[in-house]
mmCIF file of C-alpha atoms and ligand atoms in Angstrom:
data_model
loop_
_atom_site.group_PDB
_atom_site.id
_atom_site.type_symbol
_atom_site.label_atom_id
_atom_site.label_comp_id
_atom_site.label_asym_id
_atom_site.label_seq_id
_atom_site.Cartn_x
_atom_site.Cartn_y
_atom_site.Cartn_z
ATOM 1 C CA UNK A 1 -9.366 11.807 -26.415
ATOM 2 C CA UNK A 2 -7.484 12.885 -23.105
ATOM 3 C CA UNK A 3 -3.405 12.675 -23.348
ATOM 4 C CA UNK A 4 -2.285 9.317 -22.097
ATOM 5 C CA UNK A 5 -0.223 9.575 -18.854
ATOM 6 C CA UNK A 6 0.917 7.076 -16.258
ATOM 7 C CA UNK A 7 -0.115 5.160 -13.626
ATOM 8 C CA UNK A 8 -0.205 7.308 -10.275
ATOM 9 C CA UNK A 9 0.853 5.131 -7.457
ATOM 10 C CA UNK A 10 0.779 6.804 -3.641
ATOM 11 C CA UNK A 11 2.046 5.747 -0.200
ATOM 12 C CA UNK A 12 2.485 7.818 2.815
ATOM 13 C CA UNK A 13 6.701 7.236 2.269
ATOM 14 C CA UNK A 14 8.340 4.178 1.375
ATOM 15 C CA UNK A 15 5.973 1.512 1.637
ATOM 16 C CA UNK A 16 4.038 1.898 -1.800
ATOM 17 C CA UNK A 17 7.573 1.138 -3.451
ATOM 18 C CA UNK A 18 7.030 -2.489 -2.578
ATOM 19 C CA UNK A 19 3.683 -2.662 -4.573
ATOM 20 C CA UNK A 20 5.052 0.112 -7.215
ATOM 21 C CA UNK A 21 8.128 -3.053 -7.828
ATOM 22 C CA UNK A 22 5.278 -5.824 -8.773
ATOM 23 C CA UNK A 23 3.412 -3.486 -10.696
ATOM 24 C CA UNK A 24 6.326 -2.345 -12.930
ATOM 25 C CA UNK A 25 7.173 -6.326 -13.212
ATOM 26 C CA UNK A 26 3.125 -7.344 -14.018
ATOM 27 C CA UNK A 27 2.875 -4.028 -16.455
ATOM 28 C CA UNK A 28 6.446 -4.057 -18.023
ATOM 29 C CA UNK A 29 5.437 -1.477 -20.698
ATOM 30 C CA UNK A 30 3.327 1.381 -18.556
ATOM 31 C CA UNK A 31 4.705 4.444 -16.874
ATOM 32 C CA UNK A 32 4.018 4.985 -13.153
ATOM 33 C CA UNK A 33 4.572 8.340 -11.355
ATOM 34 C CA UNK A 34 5.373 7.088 -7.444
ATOM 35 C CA UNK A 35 3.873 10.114 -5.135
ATOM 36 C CA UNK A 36 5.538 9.316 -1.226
ATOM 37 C CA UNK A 37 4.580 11.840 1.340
ATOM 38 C CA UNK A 38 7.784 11.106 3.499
ATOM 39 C CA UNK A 39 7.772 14.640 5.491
ATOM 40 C CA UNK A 40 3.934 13.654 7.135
ATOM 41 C CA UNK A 41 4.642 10.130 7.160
ATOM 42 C CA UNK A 42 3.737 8.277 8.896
ATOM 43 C CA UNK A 43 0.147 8.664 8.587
ATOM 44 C CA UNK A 44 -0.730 5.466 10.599
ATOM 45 C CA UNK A 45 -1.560 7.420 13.798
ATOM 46 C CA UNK A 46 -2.789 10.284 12.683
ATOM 47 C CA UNK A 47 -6.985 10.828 12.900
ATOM 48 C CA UNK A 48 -9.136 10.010 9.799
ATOM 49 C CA UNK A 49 -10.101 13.579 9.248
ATOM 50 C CA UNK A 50 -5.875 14.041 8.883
ATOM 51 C CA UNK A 51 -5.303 11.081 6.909
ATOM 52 C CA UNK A 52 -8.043 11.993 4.251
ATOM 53 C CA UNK A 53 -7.306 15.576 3.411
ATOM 54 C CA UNK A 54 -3.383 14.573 2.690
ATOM 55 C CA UNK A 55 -4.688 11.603 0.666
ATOM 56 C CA UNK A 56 -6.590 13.628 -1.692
ATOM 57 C CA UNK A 57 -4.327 16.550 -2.056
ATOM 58 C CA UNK A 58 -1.947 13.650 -3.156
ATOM 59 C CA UNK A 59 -4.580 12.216 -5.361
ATOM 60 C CA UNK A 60 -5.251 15.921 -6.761
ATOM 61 C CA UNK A 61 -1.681 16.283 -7.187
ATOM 62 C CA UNK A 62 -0.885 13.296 -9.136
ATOM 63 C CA UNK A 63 -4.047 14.102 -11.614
ATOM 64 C CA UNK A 64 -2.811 17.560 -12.223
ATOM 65 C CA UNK A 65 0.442 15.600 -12.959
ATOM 66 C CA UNK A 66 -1.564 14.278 -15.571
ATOM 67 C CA UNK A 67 -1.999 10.788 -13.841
ATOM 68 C CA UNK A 68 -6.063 9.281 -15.434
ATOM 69 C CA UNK A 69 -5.870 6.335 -12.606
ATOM 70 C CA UNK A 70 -4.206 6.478 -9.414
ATOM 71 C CA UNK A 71 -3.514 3.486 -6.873
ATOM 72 C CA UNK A 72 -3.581 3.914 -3.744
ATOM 73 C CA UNK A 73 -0.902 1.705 -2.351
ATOM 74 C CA UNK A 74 -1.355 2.289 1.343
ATOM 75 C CA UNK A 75 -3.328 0.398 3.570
ATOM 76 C CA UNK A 76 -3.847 3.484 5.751
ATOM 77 C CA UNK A 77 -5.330 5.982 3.081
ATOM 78 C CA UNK A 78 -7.135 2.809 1.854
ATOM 79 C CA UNK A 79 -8.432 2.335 4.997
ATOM 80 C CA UNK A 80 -9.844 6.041 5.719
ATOM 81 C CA UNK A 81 -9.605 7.958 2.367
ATOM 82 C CA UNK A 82 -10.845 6.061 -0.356
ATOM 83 C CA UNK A 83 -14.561 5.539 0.019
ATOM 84 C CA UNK A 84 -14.759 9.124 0.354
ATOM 85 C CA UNK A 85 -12.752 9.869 -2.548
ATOM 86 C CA UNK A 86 -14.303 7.768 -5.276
ATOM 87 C CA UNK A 87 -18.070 8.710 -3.735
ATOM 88 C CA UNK A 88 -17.895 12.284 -3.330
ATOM 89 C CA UNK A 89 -14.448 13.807 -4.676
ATOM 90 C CA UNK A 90 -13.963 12.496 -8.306
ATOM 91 C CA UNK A 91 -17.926 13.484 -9.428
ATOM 92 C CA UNK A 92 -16.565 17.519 -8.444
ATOM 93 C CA UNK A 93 -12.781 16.461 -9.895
ATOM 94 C CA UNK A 94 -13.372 14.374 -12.703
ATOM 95 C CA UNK A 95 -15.955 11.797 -12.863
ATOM 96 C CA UNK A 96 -13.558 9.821 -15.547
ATOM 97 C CA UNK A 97 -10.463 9.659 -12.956
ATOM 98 C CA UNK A 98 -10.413 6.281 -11.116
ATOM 99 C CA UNK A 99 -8.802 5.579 -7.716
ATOM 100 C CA UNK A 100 -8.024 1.983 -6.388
ATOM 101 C CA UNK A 101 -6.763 0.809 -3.236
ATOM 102 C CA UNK A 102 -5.328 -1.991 -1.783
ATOM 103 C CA UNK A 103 -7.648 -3.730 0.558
ATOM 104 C CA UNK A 104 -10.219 -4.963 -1.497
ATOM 105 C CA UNK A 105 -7.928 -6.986 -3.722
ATOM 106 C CA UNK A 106 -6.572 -8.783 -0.541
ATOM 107 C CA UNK A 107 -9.315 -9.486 1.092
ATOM 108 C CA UNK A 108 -11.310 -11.048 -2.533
ATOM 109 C CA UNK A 109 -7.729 -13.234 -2.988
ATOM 110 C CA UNK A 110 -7.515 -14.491 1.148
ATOM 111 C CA UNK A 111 -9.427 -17.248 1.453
ATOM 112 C CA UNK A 112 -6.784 -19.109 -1.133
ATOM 113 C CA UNK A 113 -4.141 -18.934 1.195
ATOM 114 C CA UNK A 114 -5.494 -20.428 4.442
ATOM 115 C CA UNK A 115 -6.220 -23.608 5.223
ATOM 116 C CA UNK A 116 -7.314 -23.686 9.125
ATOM 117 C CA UNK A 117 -9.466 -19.868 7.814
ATOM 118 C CA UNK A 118 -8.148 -18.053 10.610
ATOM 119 C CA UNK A 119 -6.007 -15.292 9.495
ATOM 120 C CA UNK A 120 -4.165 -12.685 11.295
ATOM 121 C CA UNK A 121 -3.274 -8.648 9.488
ATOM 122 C CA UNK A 122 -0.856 -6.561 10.724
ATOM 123 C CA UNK A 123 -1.137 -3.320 10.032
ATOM 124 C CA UNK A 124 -1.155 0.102 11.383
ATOM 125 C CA UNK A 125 -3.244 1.720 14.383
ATOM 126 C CA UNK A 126 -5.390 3.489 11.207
ATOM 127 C CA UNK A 127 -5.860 0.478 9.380
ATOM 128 C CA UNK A 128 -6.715 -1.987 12.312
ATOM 129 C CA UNK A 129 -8.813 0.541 14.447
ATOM 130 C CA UNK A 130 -11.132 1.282 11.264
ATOM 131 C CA UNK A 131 -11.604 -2.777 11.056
ATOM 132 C CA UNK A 132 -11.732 -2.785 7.194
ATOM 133 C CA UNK A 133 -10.172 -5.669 6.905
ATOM 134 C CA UNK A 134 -12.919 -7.446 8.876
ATOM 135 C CA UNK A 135 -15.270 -6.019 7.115
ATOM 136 C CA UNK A 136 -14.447 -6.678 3.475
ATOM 137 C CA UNK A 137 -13.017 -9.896 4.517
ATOM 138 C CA UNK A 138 -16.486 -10.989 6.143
ATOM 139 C CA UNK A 139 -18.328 -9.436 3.167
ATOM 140 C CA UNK A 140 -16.762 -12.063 0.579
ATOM 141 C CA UNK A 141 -15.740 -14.810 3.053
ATOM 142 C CA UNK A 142 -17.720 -14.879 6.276
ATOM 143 C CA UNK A 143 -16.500 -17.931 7.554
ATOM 144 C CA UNK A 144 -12.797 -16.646 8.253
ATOM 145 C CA UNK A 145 -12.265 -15.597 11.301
ATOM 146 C CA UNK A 146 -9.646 -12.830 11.139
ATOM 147 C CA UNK A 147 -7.577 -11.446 14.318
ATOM 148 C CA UNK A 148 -5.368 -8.155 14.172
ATOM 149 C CA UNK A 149 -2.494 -6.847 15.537
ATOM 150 C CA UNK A 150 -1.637 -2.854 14.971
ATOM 151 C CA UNK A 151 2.343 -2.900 14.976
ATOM 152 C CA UNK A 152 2.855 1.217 15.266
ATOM 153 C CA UNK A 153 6.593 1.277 15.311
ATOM 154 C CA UNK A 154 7.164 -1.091 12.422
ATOM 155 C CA UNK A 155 6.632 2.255 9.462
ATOM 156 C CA UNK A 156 8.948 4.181 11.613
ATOM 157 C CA UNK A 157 11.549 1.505 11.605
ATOM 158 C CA UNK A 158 11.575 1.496 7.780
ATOM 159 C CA UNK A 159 11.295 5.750 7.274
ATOM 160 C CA UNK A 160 14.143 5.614 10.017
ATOM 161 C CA UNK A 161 16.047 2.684 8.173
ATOM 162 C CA UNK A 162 16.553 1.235 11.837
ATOM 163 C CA UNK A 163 14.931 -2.177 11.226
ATOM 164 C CA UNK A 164 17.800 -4.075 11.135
ATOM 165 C CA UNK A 165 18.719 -3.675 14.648
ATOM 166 C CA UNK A 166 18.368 -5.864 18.013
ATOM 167 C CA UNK A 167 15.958 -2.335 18.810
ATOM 168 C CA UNK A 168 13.979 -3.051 15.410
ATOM 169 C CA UNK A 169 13.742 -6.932 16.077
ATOM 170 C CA UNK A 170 12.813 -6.422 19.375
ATOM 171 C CA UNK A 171 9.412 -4.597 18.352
ATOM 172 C CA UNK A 172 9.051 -6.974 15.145
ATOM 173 C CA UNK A 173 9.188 -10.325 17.452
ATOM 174 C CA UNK A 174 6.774 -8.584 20.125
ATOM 175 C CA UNK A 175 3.770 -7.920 17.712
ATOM 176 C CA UNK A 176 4.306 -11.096 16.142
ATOM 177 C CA UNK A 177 4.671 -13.441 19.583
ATOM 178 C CA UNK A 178 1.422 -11.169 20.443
ATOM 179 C CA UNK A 179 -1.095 -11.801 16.927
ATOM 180 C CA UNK A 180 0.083 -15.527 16.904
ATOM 181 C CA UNK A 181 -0.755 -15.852 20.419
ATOM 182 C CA UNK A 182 -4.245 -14.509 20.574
ATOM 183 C CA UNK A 183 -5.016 -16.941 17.524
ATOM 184 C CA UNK A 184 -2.830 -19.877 17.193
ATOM 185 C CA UNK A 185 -4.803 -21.262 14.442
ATOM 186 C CA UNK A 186 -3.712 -18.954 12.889
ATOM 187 C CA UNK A 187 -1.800 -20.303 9.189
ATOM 188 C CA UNK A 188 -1.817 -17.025 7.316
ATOM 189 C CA UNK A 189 -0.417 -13.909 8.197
ATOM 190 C CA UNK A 190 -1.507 -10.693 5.863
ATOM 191 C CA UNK A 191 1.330 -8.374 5.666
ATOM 192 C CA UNK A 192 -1.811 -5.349 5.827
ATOM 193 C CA UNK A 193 0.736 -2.237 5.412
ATOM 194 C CA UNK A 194 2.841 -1.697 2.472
ATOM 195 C CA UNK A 195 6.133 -0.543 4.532
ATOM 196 C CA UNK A 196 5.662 -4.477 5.855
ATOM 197 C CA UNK A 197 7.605 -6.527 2.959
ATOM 198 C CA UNK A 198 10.527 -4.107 3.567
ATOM 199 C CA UNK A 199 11.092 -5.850 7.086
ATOM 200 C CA UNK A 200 10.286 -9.411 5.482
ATOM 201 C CA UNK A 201 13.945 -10.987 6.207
ATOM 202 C CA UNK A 202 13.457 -9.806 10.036
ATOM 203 C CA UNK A 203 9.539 -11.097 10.108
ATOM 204 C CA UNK A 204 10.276 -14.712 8.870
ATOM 205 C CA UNK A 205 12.903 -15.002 11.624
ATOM 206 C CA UNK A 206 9.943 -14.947 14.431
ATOM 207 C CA UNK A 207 6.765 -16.696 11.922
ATOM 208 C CA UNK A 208 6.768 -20.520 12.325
ATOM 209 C CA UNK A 209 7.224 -22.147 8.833
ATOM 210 C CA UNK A 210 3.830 -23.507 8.722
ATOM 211 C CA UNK A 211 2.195 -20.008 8.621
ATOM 212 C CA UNK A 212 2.150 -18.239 5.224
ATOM 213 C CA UNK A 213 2.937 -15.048 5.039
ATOM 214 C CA UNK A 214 0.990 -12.858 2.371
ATOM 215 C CA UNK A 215 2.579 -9.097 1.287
ATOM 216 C CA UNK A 216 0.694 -7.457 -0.854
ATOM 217 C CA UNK A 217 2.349 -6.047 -3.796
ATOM 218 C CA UNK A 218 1.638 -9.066 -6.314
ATOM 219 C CA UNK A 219 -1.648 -9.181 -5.753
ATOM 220 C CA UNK A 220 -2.432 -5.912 -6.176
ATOM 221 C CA UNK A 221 -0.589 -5.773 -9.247
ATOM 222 C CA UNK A 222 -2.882 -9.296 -10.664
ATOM 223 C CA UNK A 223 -6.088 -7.480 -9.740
ATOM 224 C CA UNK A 224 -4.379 -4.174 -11.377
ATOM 225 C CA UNK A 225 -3.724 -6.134 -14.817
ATOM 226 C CA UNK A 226 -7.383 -7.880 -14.657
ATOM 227 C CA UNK A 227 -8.974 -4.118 -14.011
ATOM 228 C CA UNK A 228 -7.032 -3.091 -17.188
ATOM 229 C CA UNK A 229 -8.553 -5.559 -19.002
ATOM 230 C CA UNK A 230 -11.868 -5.137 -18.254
ATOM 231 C CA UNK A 231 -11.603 -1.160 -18.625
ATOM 232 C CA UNK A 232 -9.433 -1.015 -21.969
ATOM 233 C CA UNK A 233 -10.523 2.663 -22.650
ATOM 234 C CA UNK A 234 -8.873 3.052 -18.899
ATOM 235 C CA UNK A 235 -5.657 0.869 -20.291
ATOM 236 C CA UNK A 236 -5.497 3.633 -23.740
ATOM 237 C CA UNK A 237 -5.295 6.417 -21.340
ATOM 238 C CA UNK A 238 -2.360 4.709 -19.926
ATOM 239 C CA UNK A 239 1.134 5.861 -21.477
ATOM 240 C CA UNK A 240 3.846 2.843 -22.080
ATOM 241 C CA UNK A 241 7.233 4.196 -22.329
ATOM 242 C CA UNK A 242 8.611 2.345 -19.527
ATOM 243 C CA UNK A 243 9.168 5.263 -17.317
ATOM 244 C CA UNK A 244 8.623 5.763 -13.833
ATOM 245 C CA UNK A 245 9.265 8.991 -12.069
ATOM 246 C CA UNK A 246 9.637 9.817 -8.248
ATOM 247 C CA UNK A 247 8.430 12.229 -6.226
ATOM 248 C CA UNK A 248 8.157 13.639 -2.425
ATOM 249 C CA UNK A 249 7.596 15.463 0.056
ATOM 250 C CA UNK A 250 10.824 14.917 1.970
ATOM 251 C CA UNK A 251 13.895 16.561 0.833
ATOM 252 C CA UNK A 252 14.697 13.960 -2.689
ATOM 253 C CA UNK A 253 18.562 13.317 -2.208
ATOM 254 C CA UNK A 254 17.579 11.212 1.011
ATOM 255 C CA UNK A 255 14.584 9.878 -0.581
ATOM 256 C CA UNK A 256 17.175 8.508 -3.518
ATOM 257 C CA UNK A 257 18.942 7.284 -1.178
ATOM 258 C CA UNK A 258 17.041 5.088 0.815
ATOM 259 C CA UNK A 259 14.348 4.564 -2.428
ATOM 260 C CA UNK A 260 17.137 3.352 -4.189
ATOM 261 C CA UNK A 261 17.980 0.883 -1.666
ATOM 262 C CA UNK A 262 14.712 -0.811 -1.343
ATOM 263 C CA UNK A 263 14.238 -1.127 -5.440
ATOM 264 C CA UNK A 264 17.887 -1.945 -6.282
ATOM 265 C CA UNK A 265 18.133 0.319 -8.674
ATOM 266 C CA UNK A 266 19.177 3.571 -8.617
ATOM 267 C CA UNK A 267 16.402 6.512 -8.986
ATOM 268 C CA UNK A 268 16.206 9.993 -9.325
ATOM 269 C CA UNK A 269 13.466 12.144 -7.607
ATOM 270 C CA UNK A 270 11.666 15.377 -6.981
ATOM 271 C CA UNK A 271 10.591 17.561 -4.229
ATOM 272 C CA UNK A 272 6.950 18.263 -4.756
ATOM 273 C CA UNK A 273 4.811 20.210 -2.115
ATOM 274 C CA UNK A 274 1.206 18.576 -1.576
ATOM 275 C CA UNK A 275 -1.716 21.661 -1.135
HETATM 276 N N1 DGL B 1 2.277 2.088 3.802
HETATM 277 C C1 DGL B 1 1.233 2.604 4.668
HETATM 278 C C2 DGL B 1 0.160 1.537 4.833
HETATM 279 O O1 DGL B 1 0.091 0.623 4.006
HETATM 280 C C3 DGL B 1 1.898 3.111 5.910
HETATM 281 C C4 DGL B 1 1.076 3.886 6.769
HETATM 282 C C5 DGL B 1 1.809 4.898 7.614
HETATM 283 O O2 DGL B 1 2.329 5.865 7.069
HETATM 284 O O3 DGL B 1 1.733 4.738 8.856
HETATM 285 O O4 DGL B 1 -0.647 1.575 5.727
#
């Protein structure tokens, strides 16, 4: 029987903190190792080839950590990493090691939301350009039609902590004007990048009531708690001491920090080197 560890949870910096919160409130009990690779994020524009090799070396890196399941809570590694890694990588790693990511559970849960079924994601330049949302949205619901809208400076505003400026506004109001313009049936607006929820009180400013806006953190933390269910020899791997430890890539007092700021709470991390 392997040693029960947590719950690996990985973003490219800050982002994955807003699904790491619902997880820790959906799985009260479990552990969860966060893994954010501030000093390359962010990994938005960066080519697929780039975005894949840091995504598994953090994937290897929170296994060696001891970590059985690891989520991938970034649209962008979702978007260009994960296939790859649970078809080819965990058969050579460890064919019981499970990785998850973030778009499929969205896309399954969309069709709830909307009511006119035209939605519109936001998301990085990775995450739009590779069109997965279109395609596992059409795969399960055909009849949406879905529009996009890559918003590039939105991760830096959050790494930089310069959202909440008239500068940060200005580029927040611009991709939103833009996505709601090219579809204005659009009622449902999918928050498609995990830094997104961060900027939420600046977003709702510029979103007309009657359009729903979707982040992603409590779904993926329902579909999380249904997967443990229906994999209980995954959920006794898991360890339940109510811990969750940090780390990064960037230097961890800053990390703290801002970290801190986004849970409320305070937190203490580590400086980890991804190879
Ligand atoms: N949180 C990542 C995502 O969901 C941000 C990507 C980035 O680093 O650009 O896509």
């Amino acid at each position: 029987m392997s040693k029960k560890a947590p719950i690996g949870v990985f973003d490219s910096g800050y982002g994955g903190l807003t699904v790491l919160s619902e997880l820790r409130k959906s799985l009260p009990e479990n552990d969860f190792i966060y893994l954010g690779d501030n000093a390359r994020a962010p990994y938005g524009t960066r080519s697929f080839d780039v975005v894949y090799e840091y995504t598994l070396q953090a994937v290897k890196t929170l296994f060696d950590l001891g970590c059985h399941l690891v989520i991938l809570a970034c649209n962008t590694a979702s978007a260009k990493a994960l296939r790859t890694i649970q078809i080819n990588d965990l058969q050579k790693i460890d064919p019981s090691k499970r990785v998850l990511g973030v778009i499929r559970p969205c896309a399954e849960m969309i069709d709830t939301f909307s009511t006119t079924k035209h939605v519109g994601v936001l998301g990085t330049n990775g995450t739009v350009n590779s069109e997965s949302y279109i395609l596992e949205i059409k795969k399960i619901h055909p009849h949406i039609m879905v529009t996009q809208e890559a918003c590039p400076m939105w991760v830096p505003l959050v790494e930089d902590n310069t959202f909440n400026t008239s500068g940060g506004e200005f580029f927040i109001r611009q991709n939103l004007e833009s996505i709601l313009s090219k579809d204005p049936e659009i009622d449902t607006l999918v928050l498609g990048c995990t830094h997104y929820p961060i900027l939420m009180k600046q977003i709702v400013k510029f979103v007309p009531d009657s359009v729903k806006i979707i982040a992603q953190g409590e779904i993926v933390a329902d579909k999380l708690v249904d997967y443990l269910e229906r994999h209980p020899d995954m959920a006794d791997k898991c360890s339940k001491k109510r811990i969750t430890m940090y780390y990064t890539t960037e230097n961890a007092g800053s990390f703290e920090e801002k970290a801190s700021l986004f849970l409320d709470e305070k937190i203490v991390a580590k400086q980890i080197v991804l190879k």
